[in-house]
mmCIF file of C-alpha atoms in Angstrom:
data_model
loop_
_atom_site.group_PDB
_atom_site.id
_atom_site.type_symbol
_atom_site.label_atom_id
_atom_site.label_comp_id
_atom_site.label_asym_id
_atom_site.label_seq_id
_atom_site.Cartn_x
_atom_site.Cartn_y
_atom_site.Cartn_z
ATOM 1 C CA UNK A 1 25.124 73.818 67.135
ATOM 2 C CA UNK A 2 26.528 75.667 70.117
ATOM 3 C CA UNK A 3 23.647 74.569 71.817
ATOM 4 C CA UNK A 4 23.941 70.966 71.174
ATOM 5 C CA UNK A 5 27.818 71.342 71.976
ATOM 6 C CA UNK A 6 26.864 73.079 75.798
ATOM 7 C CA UNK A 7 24.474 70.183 76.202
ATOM 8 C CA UNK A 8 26.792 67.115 75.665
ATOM 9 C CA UNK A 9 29.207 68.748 77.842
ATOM 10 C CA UNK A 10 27.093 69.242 80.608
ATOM 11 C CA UNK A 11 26.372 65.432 80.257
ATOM 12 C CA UNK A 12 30.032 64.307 80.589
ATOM 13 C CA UNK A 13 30.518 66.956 83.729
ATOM 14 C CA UNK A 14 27.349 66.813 85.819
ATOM 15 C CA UNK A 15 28.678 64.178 87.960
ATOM 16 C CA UNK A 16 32.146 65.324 87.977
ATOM 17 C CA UNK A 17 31.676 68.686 89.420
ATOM 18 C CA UNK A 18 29.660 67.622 92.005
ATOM 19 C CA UNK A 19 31.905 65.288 93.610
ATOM 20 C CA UNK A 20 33.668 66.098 96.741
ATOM 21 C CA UNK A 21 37.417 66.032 97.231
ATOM 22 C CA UNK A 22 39.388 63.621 98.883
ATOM 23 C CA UNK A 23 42.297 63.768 101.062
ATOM 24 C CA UNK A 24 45.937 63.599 99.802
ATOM 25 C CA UNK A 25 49.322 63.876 100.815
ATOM 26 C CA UNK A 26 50.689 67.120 102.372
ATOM 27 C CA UNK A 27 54.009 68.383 100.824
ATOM 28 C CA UNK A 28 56.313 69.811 103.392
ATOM 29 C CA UNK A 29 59.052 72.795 101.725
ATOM 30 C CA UNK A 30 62.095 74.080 102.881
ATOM 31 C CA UNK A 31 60.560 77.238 103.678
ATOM 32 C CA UNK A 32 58.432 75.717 106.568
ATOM 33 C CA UNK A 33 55.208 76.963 104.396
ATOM 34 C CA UNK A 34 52.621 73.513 104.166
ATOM 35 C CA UNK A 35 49.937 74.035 101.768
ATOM 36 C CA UNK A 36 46.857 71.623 101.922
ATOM 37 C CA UNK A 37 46.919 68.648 101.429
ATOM 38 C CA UNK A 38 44.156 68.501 98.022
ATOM 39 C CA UNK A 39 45.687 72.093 97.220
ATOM 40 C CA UNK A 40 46.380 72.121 93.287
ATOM 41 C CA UNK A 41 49.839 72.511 94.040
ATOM 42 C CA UNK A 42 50.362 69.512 96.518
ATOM 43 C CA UNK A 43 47.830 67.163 93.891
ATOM 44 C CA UNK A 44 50.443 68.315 90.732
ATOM 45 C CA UNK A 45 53.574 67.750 92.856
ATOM 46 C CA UNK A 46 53.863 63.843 92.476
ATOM 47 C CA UNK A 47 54.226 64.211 89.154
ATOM 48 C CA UNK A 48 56.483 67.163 89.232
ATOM 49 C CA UNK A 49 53.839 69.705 87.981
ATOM 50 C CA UNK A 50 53.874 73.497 88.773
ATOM 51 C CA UNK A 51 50.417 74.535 89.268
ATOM 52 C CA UNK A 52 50.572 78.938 89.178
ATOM 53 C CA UNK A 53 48.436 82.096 88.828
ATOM 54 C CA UNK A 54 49.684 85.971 88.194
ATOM 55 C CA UNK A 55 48.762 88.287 90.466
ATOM 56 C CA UNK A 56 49.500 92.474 91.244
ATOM 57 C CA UNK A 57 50.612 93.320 94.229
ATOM 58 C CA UNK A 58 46.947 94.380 95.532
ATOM 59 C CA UNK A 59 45.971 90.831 94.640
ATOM 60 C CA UNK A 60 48.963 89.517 96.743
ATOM 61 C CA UNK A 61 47.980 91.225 99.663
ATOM 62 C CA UNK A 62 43.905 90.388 99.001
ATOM 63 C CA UNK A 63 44.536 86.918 98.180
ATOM 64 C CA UNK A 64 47.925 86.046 99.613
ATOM 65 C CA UNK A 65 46.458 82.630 101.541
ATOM 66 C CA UNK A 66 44.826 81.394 98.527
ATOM 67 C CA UNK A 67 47.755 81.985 96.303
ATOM 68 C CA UNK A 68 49.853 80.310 98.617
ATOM 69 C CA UNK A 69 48.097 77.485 99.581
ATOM 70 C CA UNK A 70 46.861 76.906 95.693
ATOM 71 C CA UNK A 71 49.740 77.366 93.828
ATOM 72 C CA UNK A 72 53.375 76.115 93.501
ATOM 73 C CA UNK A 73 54.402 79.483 90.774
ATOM 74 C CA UNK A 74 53.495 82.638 90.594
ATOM 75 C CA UNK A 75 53.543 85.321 87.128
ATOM 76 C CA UNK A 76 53.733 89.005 88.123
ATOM 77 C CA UNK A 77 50.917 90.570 86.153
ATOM 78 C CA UNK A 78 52.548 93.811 85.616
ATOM 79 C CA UNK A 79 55.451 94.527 87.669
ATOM 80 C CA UNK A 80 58.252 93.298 85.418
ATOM 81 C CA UNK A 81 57.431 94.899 82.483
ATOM 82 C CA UNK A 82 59.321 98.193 81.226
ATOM 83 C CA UNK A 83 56.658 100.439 81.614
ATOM 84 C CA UNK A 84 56.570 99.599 85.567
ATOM 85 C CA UNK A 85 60.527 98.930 86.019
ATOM 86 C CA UNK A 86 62.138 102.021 84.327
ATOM 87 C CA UNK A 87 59.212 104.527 83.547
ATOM 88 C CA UNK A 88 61.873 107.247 83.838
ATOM 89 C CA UNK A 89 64.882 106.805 81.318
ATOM 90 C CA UNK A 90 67.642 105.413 83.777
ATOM 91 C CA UNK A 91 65.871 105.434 86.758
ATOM 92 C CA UNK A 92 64.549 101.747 88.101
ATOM 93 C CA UNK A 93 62.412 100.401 90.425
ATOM 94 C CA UNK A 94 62.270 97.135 91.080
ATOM 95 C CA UNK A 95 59.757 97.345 94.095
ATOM 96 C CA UNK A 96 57.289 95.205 92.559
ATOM 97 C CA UNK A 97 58.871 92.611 91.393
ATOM 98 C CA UNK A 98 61.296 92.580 94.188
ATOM 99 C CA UNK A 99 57.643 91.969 96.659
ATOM 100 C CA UNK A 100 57.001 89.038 94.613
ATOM 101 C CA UNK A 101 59.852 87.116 94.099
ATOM 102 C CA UNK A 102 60.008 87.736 98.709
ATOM 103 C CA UNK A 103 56.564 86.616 98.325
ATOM 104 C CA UNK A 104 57.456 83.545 96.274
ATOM 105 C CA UNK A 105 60.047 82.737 98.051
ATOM 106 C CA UNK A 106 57.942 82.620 101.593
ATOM 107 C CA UNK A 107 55.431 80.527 99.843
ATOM 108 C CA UNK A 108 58.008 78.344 98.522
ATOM 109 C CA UNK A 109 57.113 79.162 95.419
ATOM 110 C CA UNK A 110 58.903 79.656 91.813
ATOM 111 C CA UNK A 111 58.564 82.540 89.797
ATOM 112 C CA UNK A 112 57.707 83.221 86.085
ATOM 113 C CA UNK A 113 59.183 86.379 84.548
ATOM 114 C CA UNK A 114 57.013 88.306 82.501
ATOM 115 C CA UNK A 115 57.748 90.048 80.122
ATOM 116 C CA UNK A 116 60.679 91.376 78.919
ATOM 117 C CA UNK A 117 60.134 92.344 75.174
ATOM 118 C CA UNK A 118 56.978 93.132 74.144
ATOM 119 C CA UNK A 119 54.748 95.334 71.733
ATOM 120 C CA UNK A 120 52.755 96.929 74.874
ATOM 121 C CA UNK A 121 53.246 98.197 78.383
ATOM 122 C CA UNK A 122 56.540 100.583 76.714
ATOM 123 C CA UNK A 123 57.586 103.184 78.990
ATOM 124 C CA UNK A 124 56.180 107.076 77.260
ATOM 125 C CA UNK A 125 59.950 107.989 77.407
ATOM 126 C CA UNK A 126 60.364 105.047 74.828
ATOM 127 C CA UNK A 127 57.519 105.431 72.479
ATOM 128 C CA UNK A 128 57.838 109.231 72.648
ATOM 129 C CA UNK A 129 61.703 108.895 71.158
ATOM 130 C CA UNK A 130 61.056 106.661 68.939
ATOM 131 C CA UNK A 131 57.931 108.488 67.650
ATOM 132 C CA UNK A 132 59.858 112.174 67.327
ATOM 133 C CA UNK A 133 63.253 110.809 66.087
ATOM 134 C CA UNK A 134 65.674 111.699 68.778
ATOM 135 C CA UNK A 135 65.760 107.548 69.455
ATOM 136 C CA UNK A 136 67.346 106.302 66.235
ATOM 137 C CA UNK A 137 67.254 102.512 65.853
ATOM 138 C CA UNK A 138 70.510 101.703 66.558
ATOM 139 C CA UNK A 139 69.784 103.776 69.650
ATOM 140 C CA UNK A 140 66.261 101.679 70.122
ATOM 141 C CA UNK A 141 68.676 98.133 69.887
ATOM 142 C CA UNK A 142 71.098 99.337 72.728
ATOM 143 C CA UNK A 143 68.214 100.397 74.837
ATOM 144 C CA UNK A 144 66.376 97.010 74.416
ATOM 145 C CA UNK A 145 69.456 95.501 75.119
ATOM 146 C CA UNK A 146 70.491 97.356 78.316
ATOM 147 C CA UNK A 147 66.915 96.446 79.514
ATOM 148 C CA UNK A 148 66.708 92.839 78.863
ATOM 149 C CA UNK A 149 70.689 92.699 80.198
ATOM 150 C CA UNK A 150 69.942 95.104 83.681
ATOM 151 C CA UNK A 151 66.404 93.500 84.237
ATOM 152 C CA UNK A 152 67.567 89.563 83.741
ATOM 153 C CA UNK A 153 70.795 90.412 85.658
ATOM 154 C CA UNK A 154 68.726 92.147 88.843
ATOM 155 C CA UNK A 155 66.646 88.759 89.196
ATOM 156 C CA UNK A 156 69.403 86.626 88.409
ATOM 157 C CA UNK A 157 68.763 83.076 89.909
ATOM 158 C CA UNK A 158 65.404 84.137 91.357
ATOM 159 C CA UNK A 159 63.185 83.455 88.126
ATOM 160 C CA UNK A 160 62.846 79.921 87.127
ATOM 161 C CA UNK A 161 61.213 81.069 83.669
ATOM 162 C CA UNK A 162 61.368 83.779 81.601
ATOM 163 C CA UNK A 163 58.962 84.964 79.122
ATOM 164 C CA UNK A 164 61.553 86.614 76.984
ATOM 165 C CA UNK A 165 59.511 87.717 74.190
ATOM 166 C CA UNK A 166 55.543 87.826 73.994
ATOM 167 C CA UNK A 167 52.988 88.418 70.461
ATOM 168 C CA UNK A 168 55.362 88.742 67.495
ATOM 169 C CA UNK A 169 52.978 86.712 65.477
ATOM 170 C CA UNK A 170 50.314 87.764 63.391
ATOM 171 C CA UNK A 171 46.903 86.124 64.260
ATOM 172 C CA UNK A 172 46.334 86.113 60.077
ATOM 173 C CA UNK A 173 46.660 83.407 57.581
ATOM 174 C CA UNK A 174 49.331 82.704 56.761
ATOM 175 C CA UNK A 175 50.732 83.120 60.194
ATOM 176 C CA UNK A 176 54.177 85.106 59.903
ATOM 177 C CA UNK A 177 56.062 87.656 62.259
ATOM 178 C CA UNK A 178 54.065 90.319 62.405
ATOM 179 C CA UNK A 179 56.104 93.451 60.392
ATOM 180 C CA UNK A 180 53.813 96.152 62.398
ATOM 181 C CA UNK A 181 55.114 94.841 65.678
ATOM 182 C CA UNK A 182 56.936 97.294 67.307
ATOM 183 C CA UNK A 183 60.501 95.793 68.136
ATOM 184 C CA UNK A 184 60.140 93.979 64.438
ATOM 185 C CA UNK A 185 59.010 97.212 62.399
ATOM 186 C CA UNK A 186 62.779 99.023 63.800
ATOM 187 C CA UNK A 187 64.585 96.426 64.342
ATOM 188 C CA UNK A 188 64.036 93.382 61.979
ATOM 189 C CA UNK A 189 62.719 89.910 62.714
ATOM 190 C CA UNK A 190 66.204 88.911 64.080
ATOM 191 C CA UNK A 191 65.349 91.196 66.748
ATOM 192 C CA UNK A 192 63.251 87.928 68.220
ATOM 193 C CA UNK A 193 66.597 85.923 68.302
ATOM 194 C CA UNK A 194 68.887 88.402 69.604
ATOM 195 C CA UNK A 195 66.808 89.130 73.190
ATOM 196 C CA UNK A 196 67.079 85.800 73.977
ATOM 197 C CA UNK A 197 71.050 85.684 73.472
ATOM 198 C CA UNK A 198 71.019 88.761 75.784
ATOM 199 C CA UNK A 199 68.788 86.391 78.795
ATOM 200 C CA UNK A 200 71.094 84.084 78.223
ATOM 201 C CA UNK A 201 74.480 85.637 78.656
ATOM 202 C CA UNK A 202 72.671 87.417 81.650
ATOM 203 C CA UNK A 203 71.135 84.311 83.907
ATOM 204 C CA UNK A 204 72.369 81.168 82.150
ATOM 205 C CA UNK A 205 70.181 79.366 84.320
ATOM 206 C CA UNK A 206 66.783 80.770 83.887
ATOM 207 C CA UNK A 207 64.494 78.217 81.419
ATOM 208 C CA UNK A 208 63.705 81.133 78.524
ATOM 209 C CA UNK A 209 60.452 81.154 76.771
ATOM 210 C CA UNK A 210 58.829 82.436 74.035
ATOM 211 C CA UNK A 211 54.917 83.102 74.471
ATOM 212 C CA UNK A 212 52.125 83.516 72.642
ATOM 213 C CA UNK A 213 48.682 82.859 72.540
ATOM 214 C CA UNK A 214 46.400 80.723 69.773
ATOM 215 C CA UNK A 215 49.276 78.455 69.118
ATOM 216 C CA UNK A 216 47.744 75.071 70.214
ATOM 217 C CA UNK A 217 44.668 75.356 68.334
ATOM 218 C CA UNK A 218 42.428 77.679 70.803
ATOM 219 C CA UNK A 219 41.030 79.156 67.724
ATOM 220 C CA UNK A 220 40.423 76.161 65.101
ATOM 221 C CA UNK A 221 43.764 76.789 63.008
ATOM 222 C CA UNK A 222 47.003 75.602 62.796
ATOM 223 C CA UNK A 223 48.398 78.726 61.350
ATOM 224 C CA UNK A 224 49.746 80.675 63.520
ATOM 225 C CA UNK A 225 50.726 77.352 65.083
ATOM 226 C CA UNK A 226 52.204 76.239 62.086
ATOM 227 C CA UNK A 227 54.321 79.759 62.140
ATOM 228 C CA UNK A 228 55.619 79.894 65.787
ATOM 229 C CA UNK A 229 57.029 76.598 65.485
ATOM 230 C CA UNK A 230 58.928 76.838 62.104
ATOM 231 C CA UNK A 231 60.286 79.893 64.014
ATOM 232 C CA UNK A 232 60.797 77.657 66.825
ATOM 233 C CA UNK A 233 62.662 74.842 64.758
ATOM 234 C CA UNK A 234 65.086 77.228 62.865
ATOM 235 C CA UNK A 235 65.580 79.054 65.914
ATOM 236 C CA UNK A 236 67.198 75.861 67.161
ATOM 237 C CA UNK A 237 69.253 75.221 64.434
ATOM 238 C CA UNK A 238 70.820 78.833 64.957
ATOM 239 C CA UNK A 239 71.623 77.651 68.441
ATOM 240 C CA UNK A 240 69.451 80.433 70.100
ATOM 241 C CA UNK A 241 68.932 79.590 73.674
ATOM 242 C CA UNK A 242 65.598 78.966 73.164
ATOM 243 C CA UNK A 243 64.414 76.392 76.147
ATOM 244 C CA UNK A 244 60.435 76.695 75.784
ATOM 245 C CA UNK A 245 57.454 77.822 74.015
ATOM 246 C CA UNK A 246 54.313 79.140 76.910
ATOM 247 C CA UNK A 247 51.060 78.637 75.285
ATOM 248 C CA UNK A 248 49.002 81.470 76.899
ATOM 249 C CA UNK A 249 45.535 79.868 76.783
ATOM 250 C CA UNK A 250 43.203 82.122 76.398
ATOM 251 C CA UNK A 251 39.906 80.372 75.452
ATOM 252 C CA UNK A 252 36.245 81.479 75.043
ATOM 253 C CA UNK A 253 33.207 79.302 75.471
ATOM 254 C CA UNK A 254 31.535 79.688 71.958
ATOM 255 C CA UNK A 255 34.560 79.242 69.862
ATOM 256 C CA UNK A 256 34.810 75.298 70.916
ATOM 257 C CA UNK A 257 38.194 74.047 71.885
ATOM 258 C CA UNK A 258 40.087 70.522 71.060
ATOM 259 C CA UNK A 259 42.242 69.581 73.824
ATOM 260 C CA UNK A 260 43.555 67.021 71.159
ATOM 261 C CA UNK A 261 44.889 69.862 69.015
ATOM 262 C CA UNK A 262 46.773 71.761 71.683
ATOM 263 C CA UNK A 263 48.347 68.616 73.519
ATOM 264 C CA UNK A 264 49.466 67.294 69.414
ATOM 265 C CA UNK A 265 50.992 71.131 69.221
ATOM 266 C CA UNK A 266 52.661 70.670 72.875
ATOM 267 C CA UNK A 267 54.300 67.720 72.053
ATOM 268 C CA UNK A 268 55.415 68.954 68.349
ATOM 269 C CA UNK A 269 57.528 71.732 70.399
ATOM 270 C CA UNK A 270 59.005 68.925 72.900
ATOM 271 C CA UNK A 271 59.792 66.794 70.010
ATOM 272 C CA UNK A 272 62.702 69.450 69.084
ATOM 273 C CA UNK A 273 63.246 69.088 72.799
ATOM 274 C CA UNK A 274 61.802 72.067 74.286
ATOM 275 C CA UNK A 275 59.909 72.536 77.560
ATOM 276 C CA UNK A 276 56.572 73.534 77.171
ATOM 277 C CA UNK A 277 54.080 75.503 79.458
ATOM 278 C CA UNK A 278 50.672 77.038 79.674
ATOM 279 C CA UNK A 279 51.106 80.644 80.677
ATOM 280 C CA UNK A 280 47.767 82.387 81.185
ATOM 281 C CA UNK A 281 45.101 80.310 80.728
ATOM 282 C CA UNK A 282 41.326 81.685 81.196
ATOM 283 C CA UNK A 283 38.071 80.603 79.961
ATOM 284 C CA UNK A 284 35.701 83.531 79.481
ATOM 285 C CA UNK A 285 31.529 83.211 78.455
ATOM 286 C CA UNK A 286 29.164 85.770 78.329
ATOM 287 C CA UNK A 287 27.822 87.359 81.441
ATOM 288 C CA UNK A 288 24.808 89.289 81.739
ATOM 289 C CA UNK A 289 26.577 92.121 83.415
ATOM 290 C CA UNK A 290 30.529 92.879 85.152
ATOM 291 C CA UNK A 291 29.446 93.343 88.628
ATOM 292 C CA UNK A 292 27.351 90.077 89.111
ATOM 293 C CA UNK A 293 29.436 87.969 86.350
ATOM 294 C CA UNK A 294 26.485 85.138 85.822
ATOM 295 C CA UNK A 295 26.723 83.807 82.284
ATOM 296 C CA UNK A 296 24.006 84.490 79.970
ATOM 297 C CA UNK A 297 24.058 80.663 78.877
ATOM 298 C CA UNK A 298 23.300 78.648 81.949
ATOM 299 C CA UNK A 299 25.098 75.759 80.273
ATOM 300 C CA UNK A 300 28.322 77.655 80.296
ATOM 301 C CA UNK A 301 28.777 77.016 83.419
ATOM 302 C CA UNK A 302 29.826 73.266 82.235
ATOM 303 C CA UNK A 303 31.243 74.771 79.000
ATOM 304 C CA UNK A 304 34.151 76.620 81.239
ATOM 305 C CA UNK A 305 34.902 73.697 83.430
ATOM 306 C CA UNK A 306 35.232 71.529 80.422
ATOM 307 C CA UNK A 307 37.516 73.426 78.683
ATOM 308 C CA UNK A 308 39.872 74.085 81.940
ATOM 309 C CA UNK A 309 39.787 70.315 82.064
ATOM 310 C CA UNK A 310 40.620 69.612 78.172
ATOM 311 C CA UNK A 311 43.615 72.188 78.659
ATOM 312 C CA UNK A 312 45.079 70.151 81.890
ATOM 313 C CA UNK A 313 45.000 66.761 80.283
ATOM 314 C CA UNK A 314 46.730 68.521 76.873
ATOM 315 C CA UNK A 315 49.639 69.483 79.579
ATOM 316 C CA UNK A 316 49.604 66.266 81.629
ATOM 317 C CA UNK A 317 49.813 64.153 78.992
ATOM 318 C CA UNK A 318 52.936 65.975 77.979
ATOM 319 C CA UNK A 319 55.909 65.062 79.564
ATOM 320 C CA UNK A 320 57.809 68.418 78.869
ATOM 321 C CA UNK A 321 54.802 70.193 80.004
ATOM 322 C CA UNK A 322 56.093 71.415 83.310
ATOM 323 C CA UNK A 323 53.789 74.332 84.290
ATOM 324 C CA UNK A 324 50.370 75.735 84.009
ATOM 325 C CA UNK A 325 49.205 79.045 85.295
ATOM 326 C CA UNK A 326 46.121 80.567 85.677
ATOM 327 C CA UNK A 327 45.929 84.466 84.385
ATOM 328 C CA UNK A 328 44.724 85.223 87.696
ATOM 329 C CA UNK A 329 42.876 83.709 90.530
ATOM 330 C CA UNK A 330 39.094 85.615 91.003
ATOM 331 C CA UNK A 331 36.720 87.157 88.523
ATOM 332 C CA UNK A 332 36.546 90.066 90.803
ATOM 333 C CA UNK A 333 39.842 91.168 89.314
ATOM 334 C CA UNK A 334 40.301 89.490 86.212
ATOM 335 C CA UNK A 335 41.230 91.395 82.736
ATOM 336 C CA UNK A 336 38.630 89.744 80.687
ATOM 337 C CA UNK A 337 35.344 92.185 81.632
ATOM 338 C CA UNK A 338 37.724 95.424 80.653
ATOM 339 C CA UNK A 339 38.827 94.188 77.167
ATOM 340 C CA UNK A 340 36.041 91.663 76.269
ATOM 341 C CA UNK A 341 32.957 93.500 76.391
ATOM 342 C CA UNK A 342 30.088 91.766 77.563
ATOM 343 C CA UNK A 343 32.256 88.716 78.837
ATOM 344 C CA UNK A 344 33.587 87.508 82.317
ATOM 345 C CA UNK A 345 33.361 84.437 84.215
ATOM 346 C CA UNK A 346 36.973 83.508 83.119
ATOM 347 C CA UNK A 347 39.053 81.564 86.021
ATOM 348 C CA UNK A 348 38.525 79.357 88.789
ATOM 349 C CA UNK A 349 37.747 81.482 91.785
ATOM 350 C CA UNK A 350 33.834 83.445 91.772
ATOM 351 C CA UNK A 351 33.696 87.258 92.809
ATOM 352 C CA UNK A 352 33.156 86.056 96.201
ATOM 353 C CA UNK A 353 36.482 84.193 96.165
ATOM 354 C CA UNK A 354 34.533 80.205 95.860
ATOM 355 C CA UNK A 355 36.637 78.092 94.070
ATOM 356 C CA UNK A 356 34.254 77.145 90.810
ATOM 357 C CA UNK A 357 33.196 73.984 89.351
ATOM 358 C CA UNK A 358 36.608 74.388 86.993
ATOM 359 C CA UNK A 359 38.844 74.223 90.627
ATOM 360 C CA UNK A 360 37.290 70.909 91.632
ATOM 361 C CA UNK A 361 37.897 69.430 87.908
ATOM 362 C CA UNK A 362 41.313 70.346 87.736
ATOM 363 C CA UNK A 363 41.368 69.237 91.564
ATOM 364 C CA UNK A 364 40.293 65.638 89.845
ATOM 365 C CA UNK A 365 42.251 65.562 87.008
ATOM 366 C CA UNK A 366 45.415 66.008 89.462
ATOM 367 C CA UNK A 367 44.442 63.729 91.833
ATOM 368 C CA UNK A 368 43.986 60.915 88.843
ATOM 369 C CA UNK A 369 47.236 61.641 87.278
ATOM 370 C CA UNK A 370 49.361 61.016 90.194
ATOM 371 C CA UNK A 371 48.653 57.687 89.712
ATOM 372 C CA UNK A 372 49.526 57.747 85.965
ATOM 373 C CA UNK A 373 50.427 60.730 84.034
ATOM 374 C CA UNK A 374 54.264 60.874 83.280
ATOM 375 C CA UNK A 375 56.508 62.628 85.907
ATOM 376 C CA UNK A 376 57.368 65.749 84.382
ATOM 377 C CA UNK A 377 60.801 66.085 82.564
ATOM 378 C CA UNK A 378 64.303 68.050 84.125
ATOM 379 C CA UNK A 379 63.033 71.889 85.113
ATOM 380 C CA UNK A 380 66.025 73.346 84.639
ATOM 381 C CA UNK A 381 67.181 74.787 81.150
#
């Protein structure tokens, strides 16, 4: 069946990923910084598209002219979450989110904020308290508080989004907030609400997002799905300043995908008027080992391209859709190899920094929907 599935998509792509690229347009910035002409970012900027990776500050300096020239808005991988910005009780550092907003900004790029309340990356000081006792949960609420007001406040009106809160769903059916999740199992599900009243009140400005991942369909159920957006849709109708729901993205090759499912799920969410975004999109196959990162199926390498290309379209073809970033630019770097044993090939760059066969489709798919795909709706919140 998989087989079969590889096969037909190697049909539809073989011509596709052999075509060359065409000139287009060069987009001149404020900041004097001119990317390429058939960059991702200039191809996505007629219709008002953000095209954007993460990166870590080694990446930065490694890759700094591809990330520039490629992409329009950049995620910090790491350096905004607590673990990195106060991993002594009361004593900041803001160093590495501070290099990539200057970064950004030279690039004239936007940024994405991630994260600022999450189950993982906790600073020990934290999770220590909280584990012994001497951090009562009333305690636990001030300190979330104090971090989501401080952080938000320190890169007031230099993050266009903000993932406010990431994972507090359970990946089980029925879908529901997960009551193991860290902030939830102290604090309550209103916890979810609350952090995004404390964004607000500090950067009114910044478009806030929840994010999650398998909640367009990446993993053949509408549960979770299902769950997120009833949150979603009551969150509304408590007037929390809720602005947009990031679909992370994170396929795999041998699970199938329906680009159908996840644009119908996109445009669900901008039917209660919310923006909507892909966050951290990847496509990972089998690989016969880390270092060389070839796939084990040769017809994964049509399987990946095809997916990247069914989770464009979903975004383009909604209006509110006004972002989509790759979790990271090379498969030199990229998270998959460490967590997914046995897999790899996941974004659009080789280990020898080629763009892949998935570049030049989503180079394609751009170029086509400047001439057709709606312009993207307001960016602000």
């Amino acid at each position: 069946m998989r087989s079969r599935r590889l096969l037909t998509i190697a049909a539809a792509l073989a011509g596709l990923v052999l075509t060359g690229s065409t000139a287009a347009s060069a987009v001149s910035d404020h900041s004097g910084f001119r990317p390429p002409a058939d960059s991702l970012r200039t191809l996505a900027a007629p219709i008002g598209l953000r095209m954007g990776t993460a990166a870590v500050p080694s990446e930065l300096a490694a890759y700094g002219q591809i990330i520039g020239d490629q992409f329009s808005v950049v995620t910090p991988g790491n350096e905004m979450k607590w673990q990195l910005v106060e991993p002594t009780q009361g004593t900041y550092d803001w160093s590495g989110g501070d290099n990539l907003v200057a970064f950004a900004r030279a690039h004239d790029q936007l940024v994405r904020g991630h994260t600022l309340a999450w189950h993982n990356q906790l600073p020990t000081w934290l999770t220590d308290g909280v584990t012994n006792g001497t951090i009562s949960n009333d305690q636990l609420r001030a300190l979330l508080r104090k971090h989501v007001t401080d952080e938000v406040t320190h890169f007031r009106g230099k993050i266009w989004q903000w993932d406010v809160a990431n994972e507090f769903f359970t990946d089980s059916t029925p879908s529901q907030m997960n009551p193991n999740d860290f902030w939830v199992s102290h604090l309550g599900t209103g916890i979810l609400e609350d952090v995004f009243r404390w964004a607000r009140a500090a950067d009114p400005h910044a478009i806030l997002c929840y994010n999650d991942y398998n909640i367009g369909g990446e993993d053949g159920s509408n549960a979770k799905a299902d769950a997120v957006y009833a949150w979603a849709k009551q969150a509304l109708a408590d007037r929390v300043p809720l602005d947009c729901i990031g679909d992370q993205g994170h396929l795999d090759t041998q699970y199938g995908f329906s680009g159908t499912l996840m644009q119908q799920d996109l445009q669900r969410y901008a039917d209660l008027g919310l923006k909507v975004a892909i966050t951290e999109a990847d496509v990972r196959t089998f690989v016969n080992n880390a270092t060389d990162n070839v796939p084990t199926d040769h017809l994964a390498v049509f399987a990946q391209p095809f997916e990247y290309d069914q989770m464009l379209k979903a975004c383009l073809f909604v209006r509110q859709c006004i972002s989509f970033t790759i979790w990271g630019l090379t498969d030199a770097s990229s998270w998959i190899p460490a967590v997914f044993a046995g897999e790899g090939y996941a974004l659009i760059y080789d280990i020898n920094l080629n763009p892949k066969p998935a570049y030049t489709v989503m180079q394609q798919d751009l170029r086509l929907a400047s001439g057709g795909a709606p312009r993207r709706a307001g960016t602000g919140h």
